[in-house]
Tab-separated table of C-alpha atoms and ligand atoms in Angstrom:
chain	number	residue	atom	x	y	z
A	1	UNK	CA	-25.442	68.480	76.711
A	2	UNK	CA	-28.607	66.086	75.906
A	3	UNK	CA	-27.966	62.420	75.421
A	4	UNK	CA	-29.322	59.501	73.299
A	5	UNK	CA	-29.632	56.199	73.486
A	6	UNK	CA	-26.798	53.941	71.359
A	7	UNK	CA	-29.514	51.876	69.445
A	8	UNK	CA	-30.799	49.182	71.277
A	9	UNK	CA	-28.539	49.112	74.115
A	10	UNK	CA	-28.228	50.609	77.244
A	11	UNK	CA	-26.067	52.932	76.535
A	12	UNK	CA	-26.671	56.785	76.952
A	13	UNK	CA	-24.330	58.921	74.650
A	14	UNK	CA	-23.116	62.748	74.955
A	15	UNK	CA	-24.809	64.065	71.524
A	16	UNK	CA	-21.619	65.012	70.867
A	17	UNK	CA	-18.444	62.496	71.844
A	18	UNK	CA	-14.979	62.735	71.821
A	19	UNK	CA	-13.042	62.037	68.511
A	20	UNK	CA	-9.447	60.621	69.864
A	21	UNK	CA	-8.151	60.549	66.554
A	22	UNK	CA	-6.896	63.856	66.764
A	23	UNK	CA	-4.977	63.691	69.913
A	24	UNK	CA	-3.189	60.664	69.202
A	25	UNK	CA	-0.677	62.936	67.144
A	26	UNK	CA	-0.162	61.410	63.837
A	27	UNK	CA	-3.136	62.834	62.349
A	28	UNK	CA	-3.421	66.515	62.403
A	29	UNK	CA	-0.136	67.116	64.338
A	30	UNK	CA	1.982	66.234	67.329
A	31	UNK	CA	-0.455	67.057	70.513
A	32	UNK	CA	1.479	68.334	73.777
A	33	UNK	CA	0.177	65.141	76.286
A	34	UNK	CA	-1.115	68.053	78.632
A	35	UNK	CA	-3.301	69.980	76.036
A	36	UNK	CA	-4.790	66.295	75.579
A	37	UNK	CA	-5.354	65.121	78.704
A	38	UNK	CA	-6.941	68.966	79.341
A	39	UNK	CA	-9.194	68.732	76.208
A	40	UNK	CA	-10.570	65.348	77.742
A	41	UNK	CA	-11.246	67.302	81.079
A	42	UNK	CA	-12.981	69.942	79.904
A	43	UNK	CA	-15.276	67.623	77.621
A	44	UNK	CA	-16.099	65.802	80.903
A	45	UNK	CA	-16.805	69.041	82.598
A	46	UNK	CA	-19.277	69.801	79.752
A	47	UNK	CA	-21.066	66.391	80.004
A	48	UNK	CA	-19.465	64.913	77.618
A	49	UNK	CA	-19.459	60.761	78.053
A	50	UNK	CA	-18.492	58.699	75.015
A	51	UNK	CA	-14.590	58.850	73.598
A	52	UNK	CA	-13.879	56.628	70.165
A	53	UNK	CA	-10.710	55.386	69.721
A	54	UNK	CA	-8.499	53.246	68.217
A	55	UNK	CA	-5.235	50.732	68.065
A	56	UNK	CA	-3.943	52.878	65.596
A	57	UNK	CA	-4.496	56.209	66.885
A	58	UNK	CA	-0.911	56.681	67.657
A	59	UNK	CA	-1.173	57.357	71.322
A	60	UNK	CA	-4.539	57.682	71.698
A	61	UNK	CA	-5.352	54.687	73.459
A	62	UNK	CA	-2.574	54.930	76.233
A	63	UNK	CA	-3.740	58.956	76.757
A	64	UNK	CA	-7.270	57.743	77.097
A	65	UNK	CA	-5.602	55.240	79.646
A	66	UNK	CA	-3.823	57.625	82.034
A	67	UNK	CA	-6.964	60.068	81.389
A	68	UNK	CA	-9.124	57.599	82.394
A	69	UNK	CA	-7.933	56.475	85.863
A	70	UNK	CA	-10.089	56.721	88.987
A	71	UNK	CA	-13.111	58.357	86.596
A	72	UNK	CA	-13.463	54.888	83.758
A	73	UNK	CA	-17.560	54.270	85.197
A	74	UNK	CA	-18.181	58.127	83.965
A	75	UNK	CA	-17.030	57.144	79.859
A	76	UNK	CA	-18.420	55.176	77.429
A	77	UNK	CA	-15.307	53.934	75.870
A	78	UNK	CA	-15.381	53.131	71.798
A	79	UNK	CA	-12.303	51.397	69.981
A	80	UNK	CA	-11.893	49.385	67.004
A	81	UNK	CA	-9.924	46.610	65.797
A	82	UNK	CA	-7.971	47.221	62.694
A	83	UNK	CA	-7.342	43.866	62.050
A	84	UNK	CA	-4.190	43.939	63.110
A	85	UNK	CA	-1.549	40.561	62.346
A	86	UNK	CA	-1.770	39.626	65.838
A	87	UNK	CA	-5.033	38.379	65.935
A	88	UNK	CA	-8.582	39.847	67.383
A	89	UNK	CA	-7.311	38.288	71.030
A	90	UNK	CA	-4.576	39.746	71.523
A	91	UNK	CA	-4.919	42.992	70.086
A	92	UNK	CA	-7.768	43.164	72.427
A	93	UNK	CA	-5.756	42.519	75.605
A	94	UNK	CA	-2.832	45.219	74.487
A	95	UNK	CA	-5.861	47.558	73.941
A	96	UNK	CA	-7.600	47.302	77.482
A	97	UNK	CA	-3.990	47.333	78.689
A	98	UNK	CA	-3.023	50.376	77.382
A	99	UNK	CA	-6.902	51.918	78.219
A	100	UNK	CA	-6.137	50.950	81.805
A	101	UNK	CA	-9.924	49.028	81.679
A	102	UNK	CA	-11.181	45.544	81.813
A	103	UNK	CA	-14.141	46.158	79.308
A	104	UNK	CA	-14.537	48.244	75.671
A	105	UNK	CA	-18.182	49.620	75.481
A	106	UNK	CA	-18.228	49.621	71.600
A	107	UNK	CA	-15.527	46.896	69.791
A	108	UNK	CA	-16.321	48.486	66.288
A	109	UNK	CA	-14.441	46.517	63.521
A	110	UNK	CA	-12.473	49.138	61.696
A	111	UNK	CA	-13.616	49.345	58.326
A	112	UNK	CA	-15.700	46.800	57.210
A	113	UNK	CA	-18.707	44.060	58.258
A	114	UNK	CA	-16.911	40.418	58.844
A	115	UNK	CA	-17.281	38.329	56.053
A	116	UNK	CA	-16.571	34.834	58.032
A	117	UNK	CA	-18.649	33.217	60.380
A	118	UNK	CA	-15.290	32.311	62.382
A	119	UNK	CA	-15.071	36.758	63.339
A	120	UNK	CA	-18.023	36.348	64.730
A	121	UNK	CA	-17.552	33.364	66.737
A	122	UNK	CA	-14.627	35.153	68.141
A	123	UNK	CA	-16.208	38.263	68.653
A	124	UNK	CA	-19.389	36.887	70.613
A	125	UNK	CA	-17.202	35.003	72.744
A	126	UNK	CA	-15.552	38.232	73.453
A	127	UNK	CA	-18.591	39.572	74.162
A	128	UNK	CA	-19.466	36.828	76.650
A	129	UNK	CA	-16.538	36.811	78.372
A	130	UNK	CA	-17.128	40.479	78.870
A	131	UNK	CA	-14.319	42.006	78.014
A	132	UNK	CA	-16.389	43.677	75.027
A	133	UNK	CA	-19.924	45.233	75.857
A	134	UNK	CA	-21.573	46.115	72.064
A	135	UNK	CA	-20.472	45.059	68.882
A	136	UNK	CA	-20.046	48.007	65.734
A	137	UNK	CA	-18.266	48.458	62.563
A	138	UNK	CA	-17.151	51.375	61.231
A	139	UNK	CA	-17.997	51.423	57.289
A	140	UNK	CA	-17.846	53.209	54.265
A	141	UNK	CA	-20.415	51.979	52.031
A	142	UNK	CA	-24.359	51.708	51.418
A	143	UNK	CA	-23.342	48.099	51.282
A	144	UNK	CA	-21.896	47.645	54.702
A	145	UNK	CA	-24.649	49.517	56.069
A	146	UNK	CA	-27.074	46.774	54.750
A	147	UNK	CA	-24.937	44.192	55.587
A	148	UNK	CA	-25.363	45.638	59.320
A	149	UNK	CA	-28.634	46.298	59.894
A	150	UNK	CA	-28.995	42.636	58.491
A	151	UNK	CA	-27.286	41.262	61.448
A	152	UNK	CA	-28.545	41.184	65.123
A	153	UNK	CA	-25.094	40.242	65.855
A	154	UNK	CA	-23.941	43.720	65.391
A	155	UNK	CA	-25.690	46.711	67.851
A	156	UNK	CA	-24.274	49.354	65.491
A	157	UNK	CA	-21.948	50.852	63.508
A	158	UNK	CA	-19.979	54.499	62.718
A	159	UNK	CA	-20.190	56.066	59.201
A	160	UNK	CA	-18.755	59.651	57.949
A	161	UNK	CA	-21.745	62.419	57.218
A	162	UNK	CA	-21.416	65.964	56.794
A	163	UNK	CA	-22.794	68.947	54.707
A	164	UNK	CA	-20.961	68.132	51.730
A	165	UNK	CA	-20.599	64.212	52.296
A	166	UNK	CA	-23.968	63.027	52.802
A	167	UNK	CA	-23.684	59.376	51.351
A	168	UNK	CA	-23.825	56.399	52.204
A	169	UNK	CA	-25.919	57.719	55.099
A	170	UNK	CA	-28.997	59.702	53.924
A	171	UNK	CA	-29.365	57.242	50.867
A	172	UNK	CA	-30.026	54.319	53.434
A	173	UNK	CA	-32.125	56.848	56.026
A	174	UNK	CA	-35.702	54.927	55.866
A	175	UNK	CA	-33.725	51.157	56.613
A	176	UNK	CA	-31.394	52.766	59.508
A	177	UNK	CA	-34.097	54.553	61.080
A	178	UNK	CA	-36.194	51.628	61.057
A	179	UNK	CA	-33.955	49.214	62.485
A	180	UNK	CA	-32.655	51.035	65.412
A	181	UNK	CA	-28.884	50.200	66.210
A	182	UNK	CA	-26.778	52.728	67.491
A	183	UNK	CA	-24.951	55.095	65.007
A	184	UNK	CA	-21.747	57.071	65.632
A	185	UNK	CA	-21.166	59.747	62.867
A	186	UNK	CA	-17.626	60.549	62.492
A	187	UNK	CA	-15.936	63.680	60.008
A	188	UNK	CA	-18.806	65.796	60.264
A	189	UNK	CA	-16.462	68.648	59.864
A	190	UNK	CA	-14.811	66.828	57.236
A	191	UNK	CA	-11.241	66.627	59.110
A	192	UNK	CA	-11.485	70.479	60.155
A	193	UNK	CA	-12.622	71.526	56.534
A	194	UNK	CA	-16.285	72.583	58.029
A	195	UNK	CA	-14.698	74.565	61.086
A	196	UNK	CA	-14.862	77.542	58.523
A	197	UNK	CA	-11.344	78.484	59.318
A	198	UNK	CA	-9.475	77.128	55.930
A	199	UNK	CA	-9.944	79.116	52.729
A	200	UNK	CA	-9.403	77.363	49.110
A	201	UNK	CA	-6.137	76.706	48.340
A	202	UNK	CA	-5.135	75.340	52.131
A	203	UNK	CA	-2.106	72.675	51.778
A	204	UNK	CA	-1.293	70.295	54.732
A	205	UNK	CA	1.994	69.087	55.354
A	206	UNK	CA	2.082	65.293	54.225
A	207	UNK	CA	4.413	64.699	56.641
A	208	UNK	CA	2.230	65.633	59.709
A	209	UNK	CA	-1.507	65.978	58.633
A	210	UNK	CA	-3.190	62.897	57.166
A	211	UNK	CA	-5.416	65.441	55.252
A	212	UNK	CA	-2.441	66.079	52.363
A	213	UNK	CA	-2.518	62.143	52.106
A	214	UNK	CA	-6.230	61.115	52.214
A	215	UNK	CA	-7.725	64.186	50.348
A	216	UNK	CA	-6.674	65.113	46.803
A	217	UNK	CA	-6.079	68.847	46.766
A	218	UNK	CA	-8.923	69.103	44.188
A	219	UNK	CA	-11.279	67.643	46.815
A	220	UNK	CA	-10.037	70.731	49.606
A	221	UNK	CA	-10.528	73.045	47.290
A	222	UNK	CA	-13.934	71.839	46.037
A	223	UNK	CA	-15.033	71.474	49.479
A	224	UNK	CA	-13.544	74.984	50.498
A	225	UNK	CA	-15.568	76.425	47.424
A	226	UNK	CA	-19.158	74.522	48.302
A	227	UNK	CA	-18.106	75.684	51.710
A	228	UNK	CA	-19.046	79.455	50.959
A	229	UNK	CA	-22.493	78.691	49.527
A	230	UNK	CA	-23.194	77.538	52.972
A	231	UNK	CA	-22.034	80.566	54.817
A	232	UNK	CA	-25.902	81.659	55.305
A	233	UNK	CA	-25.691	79.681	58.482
A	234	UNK	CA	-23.167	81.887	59.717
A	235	UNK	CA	-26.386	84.123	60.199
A	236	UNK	CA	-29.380	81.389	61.118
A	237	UNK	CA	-26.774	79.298	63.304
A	238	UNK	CA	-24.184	81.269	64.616
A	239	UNK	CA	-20.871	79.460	62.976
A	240	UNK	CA	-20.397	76.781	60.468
A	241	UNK	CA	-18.607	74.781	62.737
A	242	UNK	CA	-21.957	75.328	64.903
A	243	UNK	CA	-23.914	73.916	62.494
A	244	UNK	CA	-21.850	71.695	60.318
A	245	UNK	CA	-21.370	69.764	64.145
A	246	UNK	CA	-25.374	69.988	64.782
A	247	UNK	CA	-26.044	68.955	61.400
A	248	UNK	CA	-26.263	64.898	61.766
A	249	UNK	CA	-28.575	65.310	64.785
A	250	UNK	CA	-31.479	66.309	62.592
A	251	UNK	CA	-31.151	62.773	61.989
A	252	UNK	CA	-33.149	60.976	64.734
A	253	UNK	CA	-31.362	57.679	63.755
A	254	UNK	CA	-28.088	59.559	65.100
A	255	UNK	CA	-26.774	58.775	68.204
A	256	UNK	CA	-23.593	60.814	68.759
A	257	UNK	CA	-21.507	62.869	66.734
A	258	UNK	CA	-17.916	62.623	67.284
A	259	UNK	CA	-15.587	65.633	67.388
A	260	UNK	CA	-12.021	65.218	67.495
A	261	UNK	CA	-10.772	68.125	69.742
A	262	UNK	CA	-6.606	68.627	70.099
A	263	UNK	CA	-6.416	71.112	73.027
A	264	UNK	CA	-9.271	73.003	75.920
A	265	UNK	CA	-9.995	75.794	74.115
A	266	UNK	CA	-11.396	73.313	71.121
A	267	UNK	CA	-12.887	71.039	73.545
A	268	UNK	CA	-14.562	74.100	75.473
A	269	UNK	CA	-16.334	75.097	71.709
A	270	UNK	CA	-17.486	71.722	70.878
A	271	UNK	CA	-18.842	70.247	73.772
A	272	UNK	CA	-19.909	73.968	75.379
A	273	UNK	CA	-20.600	76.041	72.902
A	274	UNK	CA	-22.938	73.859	70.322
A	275	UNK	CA	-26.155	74.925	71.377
A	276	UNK	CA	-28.489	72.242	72.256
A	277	UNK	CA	-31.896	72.868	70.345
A	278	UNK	CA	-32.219	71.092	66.876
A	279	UNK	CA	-31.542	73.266	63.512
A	280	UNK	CA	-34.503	75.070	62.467
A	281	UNK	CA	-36.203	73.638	59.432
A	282	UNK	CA	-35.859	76.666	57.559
A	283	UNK	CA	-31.830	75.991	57.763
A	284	UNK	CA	-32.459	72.300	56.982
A	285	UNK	CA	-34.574	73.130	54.192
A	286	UNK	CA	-31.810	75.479	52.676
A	287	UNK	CA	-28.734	73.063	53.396
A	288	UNK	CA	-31.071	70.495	51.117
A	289	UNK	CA	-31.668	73.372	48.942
A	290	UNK	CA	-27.710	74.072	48.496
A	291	UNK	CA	-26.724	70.082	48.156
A	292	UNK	CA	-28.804	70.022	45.484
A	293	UNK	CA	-27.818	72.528	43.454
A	294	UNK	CA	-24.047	71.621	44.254
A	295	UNK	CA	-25.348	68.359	43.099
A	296	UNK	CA	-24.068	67.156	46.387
A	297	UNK	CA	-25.194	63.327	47.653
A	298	UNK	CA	-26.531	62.912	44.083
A	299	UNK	CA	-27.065	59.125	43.251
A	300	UNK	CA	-25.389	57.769	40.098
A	301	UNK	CA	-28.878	55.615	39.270
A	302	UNK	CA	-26.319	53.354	37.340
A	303	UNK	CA	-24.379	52.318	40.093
A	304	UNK	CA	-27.477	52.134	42.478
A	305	UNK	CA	-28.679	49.924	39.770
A	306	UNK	CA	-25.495	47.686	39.929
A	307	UNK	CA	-25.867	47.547	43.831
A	308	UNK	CA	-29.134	45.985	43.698
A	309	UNK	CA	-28.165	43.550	41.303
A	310	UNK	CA	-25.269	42.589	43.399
A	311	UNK	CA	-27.135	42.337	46.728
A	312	UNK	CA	-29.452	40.108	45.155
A	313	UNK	CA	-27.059	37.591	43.581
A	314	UNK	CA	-25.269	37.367	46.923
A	315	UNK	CA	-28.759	36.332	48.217
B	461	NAP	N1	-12.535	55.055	59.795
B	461	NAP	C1	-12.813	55.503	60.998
B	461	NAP	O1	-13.215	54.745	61.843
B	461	NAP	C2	-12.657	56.970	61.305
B	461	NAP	C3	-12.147	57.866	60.358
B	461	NAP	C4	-12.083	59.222	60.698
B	461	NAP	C5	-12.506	59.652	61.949
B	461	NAP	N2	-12.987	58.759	62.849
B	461	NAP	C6	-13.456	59.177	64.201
B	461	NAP	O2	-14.145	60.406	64.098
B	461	NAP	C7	-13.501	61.374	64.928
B	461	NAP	C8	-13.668	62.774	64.361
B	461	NAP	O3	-13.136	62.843	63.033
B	461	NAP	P1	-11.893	63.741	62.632
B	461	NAP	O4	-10.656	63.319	63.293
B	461	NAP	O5	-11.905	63.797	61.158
B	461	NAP	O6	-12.169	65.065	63.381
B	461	NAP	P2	-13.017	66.298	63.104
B	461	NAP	O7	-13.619	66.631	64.386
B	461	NAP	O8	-13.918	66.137	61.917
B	461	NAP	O9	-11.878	67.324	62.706
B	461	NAP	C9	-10.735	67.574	63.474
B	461	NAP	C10	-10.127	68.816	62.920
B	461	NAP	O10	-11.024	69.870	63.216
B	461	NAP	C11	-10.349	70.940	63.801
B	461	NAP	N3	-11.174	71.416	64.916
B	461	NAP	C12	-11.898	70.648	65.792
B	461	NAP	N4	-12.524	71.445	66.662
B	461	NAP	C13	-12.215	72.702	66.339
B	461	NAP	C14	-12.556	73.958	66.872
B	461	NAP	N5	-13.363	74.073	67.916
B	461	NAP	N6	-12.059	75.066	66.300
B	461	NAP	C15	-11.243	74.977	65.234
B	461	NAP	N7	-10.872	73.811	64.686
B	461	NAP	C16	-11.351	72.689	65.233
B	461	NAP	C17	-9.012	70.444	64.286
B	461	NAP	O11	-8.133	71.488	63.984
B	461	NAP	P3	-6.549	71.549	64.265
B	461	NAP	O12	-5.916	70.651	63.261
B	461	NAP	O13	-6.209	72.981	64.017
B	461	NAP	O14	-6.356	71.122	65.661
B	461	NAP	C18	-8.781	69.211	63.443
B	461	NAP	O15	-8.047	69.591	62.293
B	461	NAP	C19	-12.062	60.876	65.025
B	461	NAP	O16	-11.371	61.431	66.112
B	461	NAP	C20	-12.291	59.387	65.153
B	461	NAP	O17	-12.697	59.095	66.472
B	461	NAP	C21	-13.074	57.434	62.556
């Protein structure tokens, strides 16, 4: 496992971290406890150091907890806060209750850049009371990313990039490199889509699998079908899942790459079996090749246009 720095901070991440989505159960599944806590061993035992979290993560946060008794100075621990009705406080204090810890690593606000002075009062007090190390928000647009890098408040922030996903975060590449906060890239197998494993046509159960609720079935199947025209790295990489998990890391702006693994035998393929050295430029020049002839991460000029226009008027 090689490490990087988060950003500016001291923090040294796994390349790859531990996605606790996943094992909270209400995402993908119900998760045994044991096959959780076990998937969190073996990721230790591989060298991996950085698990990302949340309040809403079903029982993530209170698996993390048990999980992380005796062994918390080995983790860099990453949560968010959803904004939940009780207020930053005291959904803070349930949170490093439940994680059994008197400190968060990475407080990420969970899913966009505060728009009031007043959050960030709150959170830098937070932050000097120590009870939160770095401040991060996980985002979804080009916007927030601006809004981010803007801010020296903020030491980073998470953001969803993949083969067939590549915006907001290649469109922004030059600014993020050159400002240096930590980035966490989450879904870089696209919720399990990547891992090769699904064919077109795959249905999740609504009930269980957040998948058949946050992904039209047009958008499996399209991603299913662009899936196959990058089944040449079966051959240059050794599995899609391989390199669909190595791709962000060609990114030197990347600092970790979260996988969410639900039992050992996942953990012991993402955090073992990812091999360490880069992709070769010869794959990186054909994954470009294929996103742009899938017309994948293309740019409506239009609404690029509109973005500008809007980031200037807001000054
Ligand atoms: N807004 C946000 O802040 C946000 C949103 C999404 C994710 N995240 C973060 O990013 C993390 C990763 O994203 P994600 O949950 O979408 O997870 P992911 O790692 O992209 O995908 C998890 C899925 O991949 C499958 N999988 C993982 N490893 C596998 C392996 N070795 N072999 C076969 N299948 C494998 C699992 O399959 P099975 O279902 O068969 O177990 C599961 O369905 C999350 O845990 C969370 O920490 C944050």
């Amino acid at each position: 496992m090689n490490y990087r720095r988060l950003g500016h901070t001291e923090l040294r991440v796994s390349e790859y971290g531990f996605g606790a989505w996943g094992i909270g159960g209400d995402s993908y599944g119900p998760v045994a406890r044991a096959d959780a806590l076990s998937a969190l061993t073996v990721a230790e035992e591989l060298g991996c150091n950085l698990v990302d979290t949340a309040a809403v993560y079903g029982a993530s946060e209170a698996i993390i907890g048990e999980f992380l008794k005796g062994r918390r100075d080995r983790w860099i621990v990453a949560s968010k806060y959803s904004f939940q009705k009780e207020g930053l406080e005291k959904t803070l204090e349930q949170q490093l209750r439940r994680l059994g810890t008197d400190y968060i690593d990475f407080y990420q606000l969970h899913a966009a850049p505060p728009q009031t002075d007043e959050v960030y009062r709150r959170l830098e007090r937070l932050k000097a009371s120590g009870k939160v190390r770095y401040l991060g928000v996980s985002l979804y647009s080009e916007d927030s990313i601006r809004q981010v890098l803007a801010d020296d408040r903020i030491d980073g922030f998470q953001v969803a990039f993949n083969l067939v996903d590549v915006q907001p975060y290649r469109q922004c590449q030059p600014e993020i490199a050159a400002a240096g906060k930590g980035v966490l890239i989450r879904s870089s197998l696209k919720s399990g889509l990547l891992t090769g494993k699904y064919a077109p046509g795959a249905r999740f159960d609504p009930q269980r699998d957040h998948r058949a609720r946050d992904m039209t079935a047009d958008e499996i199947d399209r991603t299913l079908r662009w899936l196959e025209s990058f089944r040449f790295l079966e051959q240059t990489e050794g599995s899609l899942l391989q390199a669909a998990a190595r791709y962000p890391l060609a990114f030197d702006s990347t600092s970790s790459v979260l996988l969410g693994a639900r039992n050992a035998e996942q953990a012991r393929i993402n955090f073992g079996e990812i091999p360490a050295r880069p992709l070769s430029p010869e794959s990186l020049q054909r994954i470009e090749d294929t996103q742009r002839r899938l017309g994948i991460g293309r740019v409506n000029p239009l609404r690029r246009w509109a973005g500008r226009l809007l980031r200037t008027l807001r000054g």
